[in-house]
Short mmCIF file of N, CA, C and O in Angstrom, two decimals:
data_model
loop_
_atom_site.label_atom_id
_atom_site.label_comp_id
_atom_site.label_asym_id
_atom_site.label_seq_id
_atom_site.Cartn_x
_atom_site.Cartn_y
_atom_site.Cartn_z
N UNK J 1 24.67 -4.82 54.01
CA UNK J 1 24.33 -5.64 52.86
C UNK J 1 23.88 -4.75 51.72
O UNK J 1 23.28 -3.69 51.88
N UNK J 2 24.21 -5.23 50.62
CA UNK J 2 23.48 -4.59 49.56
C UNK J 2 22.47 -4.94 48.80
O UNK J 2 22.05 -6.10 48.84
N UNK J 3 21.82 -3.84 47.84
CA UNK J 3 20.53 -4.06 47.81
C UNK J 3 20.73 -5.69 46.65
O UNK J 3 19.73 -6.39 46.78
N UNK J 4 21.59 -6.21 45.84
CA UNK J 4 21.70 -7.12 45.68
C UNK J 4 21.98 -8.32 46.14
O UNK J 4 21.96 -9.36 45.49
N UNK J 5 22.29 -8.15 47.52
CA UNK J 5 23.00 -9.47 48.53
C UNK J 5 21.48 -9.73 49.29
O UNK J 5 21.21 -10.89 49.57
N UNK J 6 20.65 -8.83 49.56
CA UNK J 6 18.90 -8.93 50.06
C UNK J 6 18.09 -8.96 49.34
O UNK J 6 16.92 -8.97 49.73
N UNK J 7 18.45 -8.98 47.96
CA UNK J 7 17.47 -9.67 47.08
C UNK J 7 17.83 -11.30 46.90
O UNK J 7 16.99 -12.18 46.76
N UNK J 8 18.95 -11.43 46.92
CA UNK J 8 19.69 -13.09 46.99
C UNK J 8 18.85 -13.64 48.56
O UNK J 8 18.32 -14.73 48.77
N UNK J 9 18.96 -12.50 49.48
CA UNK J 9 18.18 -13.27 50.73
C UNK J 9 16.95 -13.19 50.77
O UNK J 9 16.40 -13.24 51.86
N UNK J 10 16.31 -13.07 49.75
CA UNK J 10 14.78 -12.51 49.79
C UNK J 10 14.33 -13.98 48.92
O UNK J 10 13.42 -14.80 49.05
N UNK J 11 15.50 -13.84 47.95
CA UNK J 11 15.19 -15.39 47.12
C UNK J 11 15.40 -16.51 47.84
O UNK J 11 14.77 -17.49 47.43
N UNK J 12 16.08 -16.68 48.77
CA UNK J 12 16.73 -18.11 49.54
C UNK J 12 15.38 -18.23 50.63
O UNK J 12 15.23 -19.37 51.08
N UNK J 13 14.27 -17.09 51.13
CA UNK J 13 13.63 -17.40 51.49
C UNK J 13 11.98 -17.08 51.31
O UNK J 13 10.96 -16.63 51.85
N UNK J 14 12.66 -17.76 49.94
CA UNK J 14 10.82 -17.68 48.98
C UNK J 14 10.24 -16.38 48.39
O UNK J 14 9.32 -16.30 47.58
N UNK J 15 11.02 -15.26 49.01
CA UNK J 15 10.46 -14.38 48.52
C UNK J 15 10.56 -13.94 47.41
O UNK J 15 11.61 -14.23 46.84
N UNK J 16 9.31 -12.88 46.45
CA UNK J 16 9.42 -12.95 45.53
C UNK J 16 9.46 -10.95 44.93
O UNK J 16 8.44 -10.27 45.04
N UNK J 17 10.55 -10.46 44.44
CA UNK J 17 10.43 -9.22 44.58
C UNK J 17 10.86 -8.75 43.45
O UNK J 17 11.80 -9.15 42.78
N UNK J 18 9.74 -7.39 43.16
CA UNK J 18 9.65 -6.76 41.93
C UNK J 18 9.72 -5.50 42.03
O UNK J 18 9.56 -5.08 43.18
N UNK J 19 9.95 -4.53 41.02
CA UNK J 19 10.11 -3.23 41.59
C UNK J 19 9.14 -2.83 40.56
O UNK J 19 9.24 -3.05 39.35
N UNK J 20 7.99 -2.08 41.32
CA UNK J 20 7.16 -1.46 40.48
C UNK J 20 6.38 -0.22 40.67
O UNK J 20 5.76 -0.39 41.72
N UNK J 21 6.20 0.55 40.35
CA UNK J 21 5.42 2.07 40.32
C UNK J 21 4.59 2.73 41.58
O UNK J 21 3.74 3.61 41.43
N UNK J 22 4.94 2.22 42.72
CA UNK J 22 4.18 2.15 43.62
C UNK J 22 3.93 3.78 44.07
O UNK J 22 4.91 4.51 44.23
N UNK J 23 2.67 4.24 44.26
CA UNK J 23 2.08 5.76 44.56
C UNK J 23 2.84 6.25 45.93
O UNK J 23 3.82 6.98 46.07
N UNK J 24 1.91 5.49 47.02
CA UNK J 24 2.05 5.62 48.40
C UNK J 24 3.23 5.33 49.34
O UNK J 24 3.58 6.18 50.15
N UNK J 25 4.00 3.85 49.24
CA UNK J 25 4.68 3.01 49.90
C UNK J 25 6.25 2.82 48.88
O UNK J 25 6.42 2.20 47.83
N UNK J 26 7.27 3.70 49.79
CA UNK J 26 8.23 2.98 49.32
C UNK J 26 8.29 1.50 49.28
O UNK J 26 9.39 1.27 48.77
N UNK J 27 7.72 0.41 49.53
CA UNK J 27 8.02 -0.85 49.87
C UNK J 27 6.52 -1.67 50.49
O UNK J 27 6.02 -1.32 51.56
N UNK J 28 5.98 -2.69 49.71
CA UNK J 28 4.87 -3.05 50.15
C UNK J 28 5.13 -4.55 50.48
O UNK J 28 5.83 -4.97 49.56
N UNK J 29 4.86 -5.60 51.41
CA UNK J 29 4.44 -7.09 51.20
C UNK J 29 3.49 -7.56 51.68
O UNK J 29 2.93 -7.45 52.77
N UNK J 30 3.27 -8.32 50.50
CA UNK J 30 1.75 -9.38 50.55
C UNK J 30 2.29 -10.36 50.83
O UNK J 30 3.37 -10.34 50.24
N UNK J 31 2.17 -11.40 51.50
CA UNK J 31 2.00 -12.48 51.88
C UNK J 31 3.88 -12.79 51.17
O UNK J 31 4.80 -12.50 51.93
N UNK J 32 4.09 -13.16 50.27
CA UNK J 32 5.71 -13.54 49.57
C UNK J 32 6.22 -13.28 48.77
O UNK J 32 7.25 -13.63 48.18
N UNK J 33 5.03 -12.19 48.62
CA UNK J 33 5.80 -10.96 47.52
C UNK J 33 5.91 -9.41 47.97
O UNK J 33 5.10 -8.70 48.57
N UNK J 34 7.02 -9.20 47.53
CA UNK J 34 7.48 -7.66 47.94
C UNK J 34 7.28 -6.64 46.64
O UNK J 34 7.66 -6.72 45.47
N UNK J 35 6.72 -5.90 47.19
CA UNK J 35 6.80 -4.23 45.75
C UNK J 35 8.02 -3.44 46.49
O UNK J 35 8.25 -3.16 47.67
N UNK J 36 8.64 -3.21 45.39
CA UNK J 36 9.56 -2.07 45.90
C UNK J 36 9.67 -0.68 44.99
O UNK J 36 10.06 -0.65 43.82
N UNK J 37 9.28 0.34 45.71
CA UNK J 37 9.23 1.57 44.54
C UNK J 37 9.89 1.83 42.90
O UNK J 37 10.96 2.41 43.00
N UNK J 38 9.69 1.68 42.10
CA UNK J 38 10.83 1.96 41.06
C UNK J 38 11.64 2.80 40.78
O UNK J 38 12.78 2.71 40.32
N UNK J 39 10.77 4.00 41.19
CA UNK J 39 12.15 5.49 41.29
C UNK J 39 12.37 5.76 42.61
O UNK J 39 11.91 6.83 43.01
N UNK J 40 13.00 5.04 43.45
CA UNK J 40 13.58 5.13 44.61
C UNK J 40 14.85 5.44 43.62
O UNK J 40 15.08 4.92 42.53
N UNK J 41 15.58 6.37 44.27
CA UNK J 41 16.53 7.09 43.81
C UNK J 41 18.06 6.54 43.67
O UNK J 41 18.83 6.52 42.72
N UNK J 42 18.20 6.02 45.24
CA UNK J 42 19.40 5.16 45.19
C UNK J 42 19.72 3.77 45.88
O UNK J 42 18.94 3.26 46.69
N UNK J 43 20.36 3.45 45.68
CA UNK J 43 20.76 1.51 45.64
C UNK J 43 20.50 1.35 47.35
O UNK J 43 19.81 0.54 47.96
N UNK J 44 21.34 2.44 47.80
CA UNK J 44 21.21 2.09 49.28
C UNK J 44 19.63 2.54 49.66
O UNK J 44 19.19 1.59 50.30
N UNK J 45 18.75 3.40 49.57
CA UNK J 45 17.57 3.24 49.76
C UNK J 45 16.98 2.43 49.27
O UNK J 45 15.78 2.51 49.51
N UNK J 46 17.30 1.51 48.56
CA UNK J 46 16.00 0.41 47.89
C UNK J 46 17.00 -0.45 48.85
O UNK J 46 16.07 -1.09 49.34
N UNK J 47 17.94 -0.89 49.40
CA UNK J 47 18.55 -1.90 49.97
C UNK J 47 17.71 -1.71 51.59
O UNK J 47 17.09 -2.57 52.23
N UNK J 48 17.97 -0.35 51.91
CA UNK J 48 17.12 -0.28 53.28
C UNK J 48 15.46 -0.66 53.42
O UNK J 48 14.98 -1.23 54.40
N UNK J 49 14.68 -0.20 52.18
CA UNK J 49 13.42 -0.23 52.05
C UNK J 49 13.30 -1.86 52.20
O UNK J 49 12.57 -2.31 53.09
N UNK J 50 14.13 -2.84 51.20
CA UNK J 50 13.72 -4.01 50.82
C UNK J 50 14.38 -4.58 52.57
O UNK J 50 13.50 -5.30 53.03
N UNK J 51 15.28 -4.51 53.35
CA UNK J 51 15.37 -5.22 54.12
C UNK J 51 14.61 -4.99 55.36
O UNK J 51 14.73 -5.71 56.36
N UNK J 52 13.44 -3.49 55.26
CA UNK J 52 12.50 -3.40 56.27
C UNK J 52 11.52 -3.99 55.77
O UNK J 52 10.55 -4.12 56.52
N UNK J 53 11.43 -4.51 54.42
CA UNK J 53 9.99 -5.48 54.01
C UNK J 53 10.77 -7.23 54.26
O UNK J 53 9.78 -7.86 54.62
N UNK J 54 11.58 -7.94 54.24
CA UNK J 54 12.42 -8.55 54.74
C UNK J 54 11.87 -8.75 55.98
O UNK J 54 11.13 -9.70 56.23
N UNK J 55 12.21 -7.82 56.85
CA UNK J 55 12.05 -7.64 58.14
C UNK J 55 10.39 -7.90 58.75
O UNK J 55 9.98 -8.41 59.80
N UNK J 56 9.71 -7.30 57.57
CA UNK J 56 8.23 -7.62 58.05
C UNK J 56 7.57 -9.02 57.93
O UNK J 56 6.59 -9.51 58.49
N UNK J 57 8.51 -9.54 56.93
CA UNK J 57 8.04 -11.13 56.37
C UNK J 57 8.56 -12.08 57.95
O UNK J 57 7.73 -12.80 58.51
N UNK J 58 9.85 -11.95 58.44
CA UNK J 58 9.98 -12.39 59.33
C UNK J 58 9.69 -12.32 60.91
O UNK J 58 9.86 -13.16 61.80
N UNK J 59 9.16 -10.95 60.93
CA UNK J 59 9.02 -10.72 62.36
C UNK J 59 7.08 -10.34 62.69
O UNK J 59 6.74 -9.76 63.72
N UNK J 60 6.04 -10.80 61.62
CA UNK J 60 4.44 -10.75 61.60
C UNK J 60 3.95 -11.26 60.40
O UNK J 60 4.52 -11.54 59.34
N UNK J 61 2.82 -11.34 60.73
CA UNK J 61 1.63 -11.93 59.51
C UNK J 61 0.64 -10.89 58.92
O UNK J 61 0.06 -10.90 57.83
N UNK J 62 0.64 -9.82 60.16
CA UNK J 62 -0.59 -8.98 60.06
C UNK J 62 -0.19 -8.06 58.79
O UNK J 62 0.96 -7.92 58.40
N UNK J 63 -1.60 -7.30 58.08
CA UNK J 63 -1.47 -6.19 57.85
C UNK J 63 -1.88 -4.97 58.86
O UNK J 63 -2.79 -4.74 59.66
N UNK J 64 -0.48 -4.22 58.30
CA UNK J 64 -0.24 -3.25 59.19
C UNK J 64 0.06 -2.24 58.77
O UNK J 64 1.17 -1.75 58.99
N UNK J 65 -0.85 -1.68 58.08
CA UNK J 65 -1.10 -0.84 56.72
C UNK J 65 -1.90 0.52 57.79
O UNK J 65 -1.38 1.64 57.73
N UNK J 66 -3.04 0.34 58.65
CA UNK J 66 -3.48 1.41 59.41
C UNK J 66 -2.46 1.80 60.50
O UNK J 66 -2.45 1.08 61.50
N UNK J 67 -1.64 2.80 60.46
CA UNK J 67 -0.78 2.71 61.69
C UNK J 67 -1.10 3.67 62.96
O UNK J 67 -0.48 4.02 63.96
N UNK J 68 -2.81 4.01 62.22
CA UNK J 68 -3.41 4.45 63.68
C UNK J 68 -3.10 3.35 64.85
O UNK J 68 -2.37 3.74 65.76
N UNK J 69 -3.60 1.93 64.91
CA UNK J 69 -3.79 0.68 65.94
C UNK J 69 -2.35 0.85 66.55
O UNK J 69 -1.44 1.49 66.02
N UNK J 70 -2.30 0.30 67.53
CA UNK J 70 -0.94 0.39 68.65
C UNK J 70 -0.44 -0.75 67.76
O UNK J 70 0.27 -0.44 66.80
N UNK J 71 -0.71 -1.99 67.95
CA UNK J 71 -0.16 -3.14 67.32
C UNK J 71 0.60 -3.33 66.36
O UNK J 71 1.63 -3.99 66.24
N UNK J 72 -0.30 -2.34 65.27
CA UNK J 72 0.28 -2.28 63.98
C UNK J 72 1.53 -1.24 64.08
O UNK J 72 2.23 -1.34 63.07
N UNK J 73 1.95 -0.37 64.91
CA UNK J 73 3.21 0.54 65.08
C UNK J 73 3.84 -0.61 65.61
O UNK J 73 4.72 -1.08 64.88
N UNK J 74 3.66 -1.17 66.62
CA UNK J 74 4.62 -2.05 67.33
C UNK J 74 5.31 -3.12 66.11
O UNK J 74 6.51 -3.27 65.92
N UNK J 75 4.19 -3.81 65.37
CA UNK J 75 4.50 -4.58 63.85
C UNK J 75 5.47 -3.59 63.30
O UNK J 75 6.63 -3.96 63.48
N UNK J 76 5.38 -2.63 62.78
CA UNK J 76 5.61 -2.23 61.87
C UNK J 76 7.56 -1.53 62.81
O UNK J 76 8.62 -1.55 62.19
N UNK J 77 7.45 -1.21 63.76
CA UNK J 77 9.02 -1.30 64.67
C UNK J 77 9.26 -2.31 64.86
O UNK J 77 10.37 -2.17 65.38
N UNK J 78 9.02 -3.70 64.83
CA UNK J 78 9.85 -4.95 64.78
C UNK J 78 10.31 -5.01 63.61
O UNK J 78 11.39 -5.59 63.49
N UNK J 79 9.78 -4.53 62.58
CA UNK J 79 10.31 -5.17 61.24
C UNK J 79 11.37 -4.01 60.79
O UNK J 79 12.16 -4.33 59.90
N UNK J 80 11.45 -2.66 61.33
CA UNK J 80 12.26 -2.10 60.93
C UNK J 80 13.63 -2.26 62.08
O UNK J 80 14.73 -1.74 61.90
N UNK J 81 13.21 -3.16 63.35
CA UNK J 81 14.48 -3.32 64.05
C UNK J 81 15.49 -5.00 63.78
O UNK J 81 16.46 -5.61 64.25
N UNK J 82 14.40 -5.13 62.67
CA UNK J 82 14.84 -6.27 61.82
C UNK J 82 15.84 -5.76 60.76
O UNK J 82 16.85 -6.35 60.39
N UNK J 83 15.45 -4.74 60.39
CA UNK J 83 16.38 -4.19 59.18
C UNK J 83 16.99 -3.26 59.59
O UNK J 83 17.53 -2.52 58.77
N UNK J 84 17.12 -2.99 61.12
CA UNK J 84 18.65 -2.53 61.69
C UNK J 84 19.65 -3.24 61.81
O UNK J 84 20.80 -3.01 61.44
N UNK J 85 19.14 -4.32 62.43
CA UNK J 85 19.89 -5.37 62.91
C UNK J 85 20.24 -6.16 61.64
O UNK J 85 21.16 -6.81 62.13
N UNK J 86 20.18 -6.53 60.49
CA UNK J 86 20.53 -7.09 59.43
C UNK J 86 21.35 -5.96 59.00
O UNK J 86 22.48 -6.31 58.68
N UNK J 87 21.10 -4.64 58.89
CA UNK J 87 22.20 -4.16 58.04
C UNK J 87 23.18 -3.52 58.52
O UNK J 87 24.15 -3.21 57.82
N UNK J 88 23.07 -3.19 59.99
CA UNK J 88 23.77 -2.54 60.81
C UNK J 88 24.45 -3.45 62.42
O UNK J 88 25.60 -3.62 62.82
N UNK J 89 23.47 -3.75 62.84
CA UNK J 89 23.81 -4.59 64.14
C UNK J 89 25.18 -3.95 65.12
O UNK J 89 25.52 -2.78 64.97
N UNK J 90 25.75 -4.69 65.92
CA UNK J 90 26.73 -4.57 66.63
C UNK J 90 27.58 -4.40 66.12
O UNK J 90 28.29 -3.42 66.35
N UNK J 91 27.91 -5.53 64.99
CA UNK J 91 29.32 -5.08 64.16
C UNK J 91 29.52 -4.09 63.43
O UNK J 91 30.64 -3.69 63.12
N UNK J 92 28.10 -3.40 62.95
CA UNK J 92 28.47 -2.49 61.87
C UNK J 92 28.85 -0.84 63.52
O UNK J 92 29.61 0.13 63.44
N UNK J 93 28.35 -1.06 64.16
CA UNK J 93 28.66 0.35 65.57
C UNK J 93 29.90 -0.33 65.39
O UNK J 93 30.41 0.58 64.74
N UNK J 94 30.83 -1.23 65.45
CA UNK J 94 32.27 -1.77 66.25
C UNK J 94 33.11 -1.52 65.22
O UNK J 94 34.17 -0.92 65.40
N UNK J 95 32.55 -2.13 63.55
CA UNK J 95 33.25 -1.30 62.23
C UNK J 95 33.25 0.49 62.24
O UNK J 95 34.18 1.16 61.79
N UNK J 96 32.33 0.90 62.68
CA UNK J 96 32.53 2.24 62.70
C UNK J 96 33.28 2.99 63.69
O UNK J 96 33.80 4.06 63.40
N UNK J 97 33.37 2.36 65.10
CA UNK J 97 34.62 2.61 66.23
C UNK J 97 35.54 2.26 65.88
O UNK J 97 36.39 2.71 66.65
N UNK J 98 36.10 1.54 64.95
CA UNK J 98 37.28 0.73 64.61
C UNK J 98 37.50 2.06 63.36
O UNK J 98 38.68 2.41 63.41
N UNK J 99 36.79 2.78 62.39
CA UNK J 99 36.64 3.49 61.47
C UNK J 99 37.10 4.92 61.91
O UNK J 99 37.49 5.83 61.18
N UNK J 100 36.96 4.91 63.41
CA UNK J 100 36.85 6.45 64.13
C UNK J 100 35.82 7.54 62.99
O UNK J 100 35.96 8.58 62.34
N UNK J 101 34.81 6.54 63.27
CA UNK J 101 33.48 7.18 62.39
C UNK J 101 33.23 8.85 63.95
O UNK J 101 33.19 8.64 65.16
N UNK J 102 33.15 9.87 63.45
CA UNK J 102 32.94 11.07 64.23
C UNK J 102 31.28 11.25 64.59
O UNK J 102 30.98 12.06 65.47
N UNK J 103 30.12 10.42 63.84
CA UNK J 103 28.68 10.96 63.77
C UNK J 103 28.08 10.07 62.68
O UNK J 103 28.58 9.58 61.67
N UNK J 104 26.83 10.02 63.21
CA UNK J 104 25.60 8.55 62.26
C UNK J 104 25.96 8.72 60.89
O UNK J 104 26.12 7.69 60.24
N UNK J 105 26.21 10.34 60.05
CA UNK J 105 26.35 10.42 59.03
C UNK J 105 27.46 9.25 58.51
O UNK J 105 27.25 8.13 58.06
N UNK J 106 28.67 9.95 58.75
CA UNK J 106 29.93 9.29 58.70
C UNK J 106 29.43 7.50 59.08
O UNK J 106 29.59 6.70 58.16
N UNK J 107 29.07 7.17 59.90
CA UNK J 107 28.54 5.73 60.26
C UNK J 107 27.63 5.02 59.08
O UNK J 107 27.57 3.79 59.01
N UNK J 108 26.78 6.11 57.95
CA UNK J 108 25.82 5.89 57.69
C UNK J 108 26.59 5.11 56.06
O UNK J 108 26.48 4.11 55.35
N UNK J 109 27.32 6.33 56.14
CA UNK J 109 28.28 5.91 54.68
C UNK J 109 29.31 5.32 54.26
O UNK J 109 29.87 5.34 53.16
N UNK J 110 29.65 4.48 55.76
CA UNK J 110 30.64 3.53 56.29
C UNK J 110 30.09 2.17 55.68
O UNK J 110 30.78 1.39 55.04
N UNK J 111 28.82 2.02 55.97
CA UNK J 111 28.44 1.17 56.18
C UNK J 111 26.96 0.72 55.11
O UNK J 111 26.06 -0.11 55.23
N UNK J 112 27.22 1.52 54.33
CA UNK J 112 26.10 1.73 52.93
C UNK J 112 24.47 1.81 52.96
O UNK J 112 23.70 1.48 52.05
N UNK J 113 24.13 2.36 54.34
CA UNK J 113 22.88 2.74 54.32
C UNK J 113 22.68 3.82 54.36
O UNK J 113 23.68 4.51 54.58
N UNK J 114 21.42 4.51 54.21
CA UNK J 114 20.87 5.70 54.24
C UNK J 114 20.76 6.66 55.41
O UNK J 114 20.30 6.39 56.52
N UNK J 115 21.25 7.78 55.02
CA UNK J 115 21.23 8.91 56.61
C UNK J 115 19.86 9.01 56.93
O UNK J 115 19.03 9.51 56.18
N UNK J 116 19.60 8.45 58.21
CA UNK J 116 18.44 9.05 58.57
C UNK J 116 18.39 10.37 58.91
O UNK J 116 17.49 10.54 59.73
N UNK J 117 19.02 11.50 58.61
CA UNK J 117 18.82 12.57 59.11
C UNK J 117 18.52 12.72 57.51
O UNK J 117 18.07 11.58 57.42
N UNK J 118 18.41 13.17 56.29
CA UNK J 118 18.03 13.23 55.54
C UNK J 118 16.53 12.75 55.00
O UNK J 118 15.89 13.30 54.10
N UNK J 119 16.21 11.84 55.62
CA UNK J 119 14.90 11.15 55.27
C UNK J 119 14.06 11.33 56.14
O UNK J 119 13.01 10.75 55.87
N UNK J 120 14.03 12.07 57.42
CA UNK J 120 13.19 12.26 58.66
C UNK J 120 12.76 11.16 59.05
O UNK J 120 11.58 10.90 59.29
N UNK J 121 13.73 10.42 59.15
CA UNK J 121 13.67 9.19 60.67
C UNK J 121 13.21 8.51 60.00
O UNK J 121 12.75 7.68 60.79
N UNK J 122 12.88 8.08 58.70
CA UNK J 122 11.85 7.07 58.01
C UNK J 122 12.67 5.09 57.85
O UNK J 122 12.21 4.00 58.19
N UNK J 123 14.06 5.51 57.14
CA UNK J 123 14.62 4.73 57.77
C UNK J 123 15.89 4.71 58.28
O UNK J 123 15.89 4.92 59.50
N UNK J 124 17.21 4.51 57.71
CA UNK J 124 18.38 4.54 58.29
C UNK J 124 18.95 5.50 58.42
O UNK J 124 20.06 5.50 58.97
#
């Protein structure tokens, strides 16, 4: 998906998202509103960032902002296996076997998300 097709799904379910100056957090949500960095660099990183805040709206309530607590890691890996599974899932591995994608890279740019080998595992 792109970062415009998850802002259309961010709107269909109330959410409300702005991109603004944020220090710390590529990507913050309060309660039904999302911050999303402003100089995030490219379309597909603000598409990954916004569908792991996506991901947090649907899969907890908590803040999970200390990620010393066990809970809050466990929160905070549901919502990013929320925004695997929305942007990648089964079909996008079966588009990339069908692609004779060779490696995640090649998979990564198949399929318009971010190399996680570039970002140190942070997200895609």
């Amino acid at each position: 998906m792109t970062y415009d097709e998850l802002l259309i799904e961010a709107n269909n379910n109330g959410l409300i998202v702005k991109e603004k100056p944020l220090k710390f957090y590529d990507g913050r949500i309060n309660g039904r509103k999302i911050a999303i960095r402003q100089s995030i660099p490219s379309l597909k990183k603000k598409a990954c960032v916004l569908a792991e805040e996506i991901g947090h709206f649907h899969t907890n309530t908590k803040d999970i902002l200390d990620q010393q607590q066990v809970i809050s890691k466990k929160l905070e890996r549901a919502g990013r296996m929320w925004a695997y599974d929305k942007l990648i899932g089964l079909s996008g591995i079966i588009r990339g076997y069908r692609a004779r994608c060779q490696n995640r890279h090649e998979l990564a740019e198949l399929l318009g998300v971010t190399d996680w080998d570039r970002i140190n595992y942070e997200y895609f």
